[in-house]
Amino acid sequence: MASHLLGMVVEGPDDARTVPGLVDRVVEGAVPVLKGKLGRARSFCGLDANAPFVMWSAIHQYPVPRRHGHFGGKPGLEDARTAVLALRCFVARNPQPEAVVLVRDSDGKEAERRQGLEQARQDFAWPFEVLLGVAHPMRECWVLAGFVPESKREETSLAALRKELGFDPTARSHELDASSKTAKKSPKRVLDRLTGDDDEREARCWTEPTLGHLRQRGHGNGLAAFLDEVEARLVPIFSDAGTGDDAGAGLGPPQPCAPEGDEASAKVPSRS
């Protein structure tokens, strides 16, 4: 079966569990023949050898040309230059991915960060698909959108949180506040209350609810928009490409981003 290489830039390891799980849900829903087989049909990569993702905070350490100047005559918005740098690194990567997924927490700057990522996507004719996701205000809200009580204890915890917050945090997670981990409206605090800080319980929030449920609960927090990105930009890669057992045989092990000046970095777009 073909192995499709997908680059991934996220906030950290928790996002690197959630994002592939959501991607797989959409792809399997659109291409049923891949259900249960995506472990062989796709792999995620970062920029270093064998790394499955790269964090936003690490992007500036890679030696590719920085982005200067305006974007379409307008100043670069939040994250635009960092996103371009990340995409240039993936251009220089060998092997090069077929798509790059950029997922960022909004941290209260949803519109600005989304527009900045869009500026980066439109900045160059990238040789791969670029998918954007902005979790508003953070990844935990995407998980909360898929939380459905599984026990009396969880029902009681959710009811207590509804009373405490004045709204249902699973239906209106975008109204939570990422400014402090200990604040009453902290998505991290709310999610921990509901799942007991259990990674397996968290995972069931994005693997078990229907995609319709995730989209409905994810309209305000950016999840629905991200699922739409996957459907529009990534599903065709899996639908149209061959799935023969040796179709991905040419994929070698991930390599680090090449230093400036060598053959690989010469391919990096340096428009400024």
mmCIF file of C-alpha atoms in Angstrom, residues 77-78 106 108-118 134 136:
data_model
loop_
_atom_site.group_PDB
_atom_site.id
_atom_site.type_symbol
_atom_site.label_atom_id
_atom_site.label_comp_id
_atom_site.label_asym_id
_atom_site.label_seq_id
_atom_site.Cartn_x
_atom_site.Cartn_y
_atom_site.Cartn_z
ATOM 1 C CA LEU A 77 0.182 38.977 10.557
ATOM 2 C CA GLU A 78 0.583 36.652 13.540
ATOM 3 C CA SER A 106 -5.266 30.758 18.845
ATOM 4 C CA GLY A 108 -7.163 34.485 21.989
ATOM 5 C CA LYS A 109 -5.960 35.719 18.574
ATOM 6 C CA GLU A 110 -8.113 33.501 16.366
ATOM 7 C CA ALA A 111 -8.727 35.793 13.385
ATOM 8 C CA GLU A 112 -5.183 37.181 13.297
ATOM 9 C CA ARG A 113 -3.500 33.793 13.514
ATOM 10 C CA ARG A 114 -5.767 32.252 10.886
ATOM 11 C CA GLN A 115 -5.108 35.153 8.518
ATOM 12 C CA GLY A 116 -1.364 34.931 9.178
ATOM 13 C CA LEU A 117 -1.313 31.227 8.322
ATOM 14 C CA GLU A 118 -3.336 31.967 5.198
ATOM 15 C CA VAL A 134 -6.452 27.097 14.442
ATOM 16 C CA HIS A 136 -9.640 28.334 19.531
#
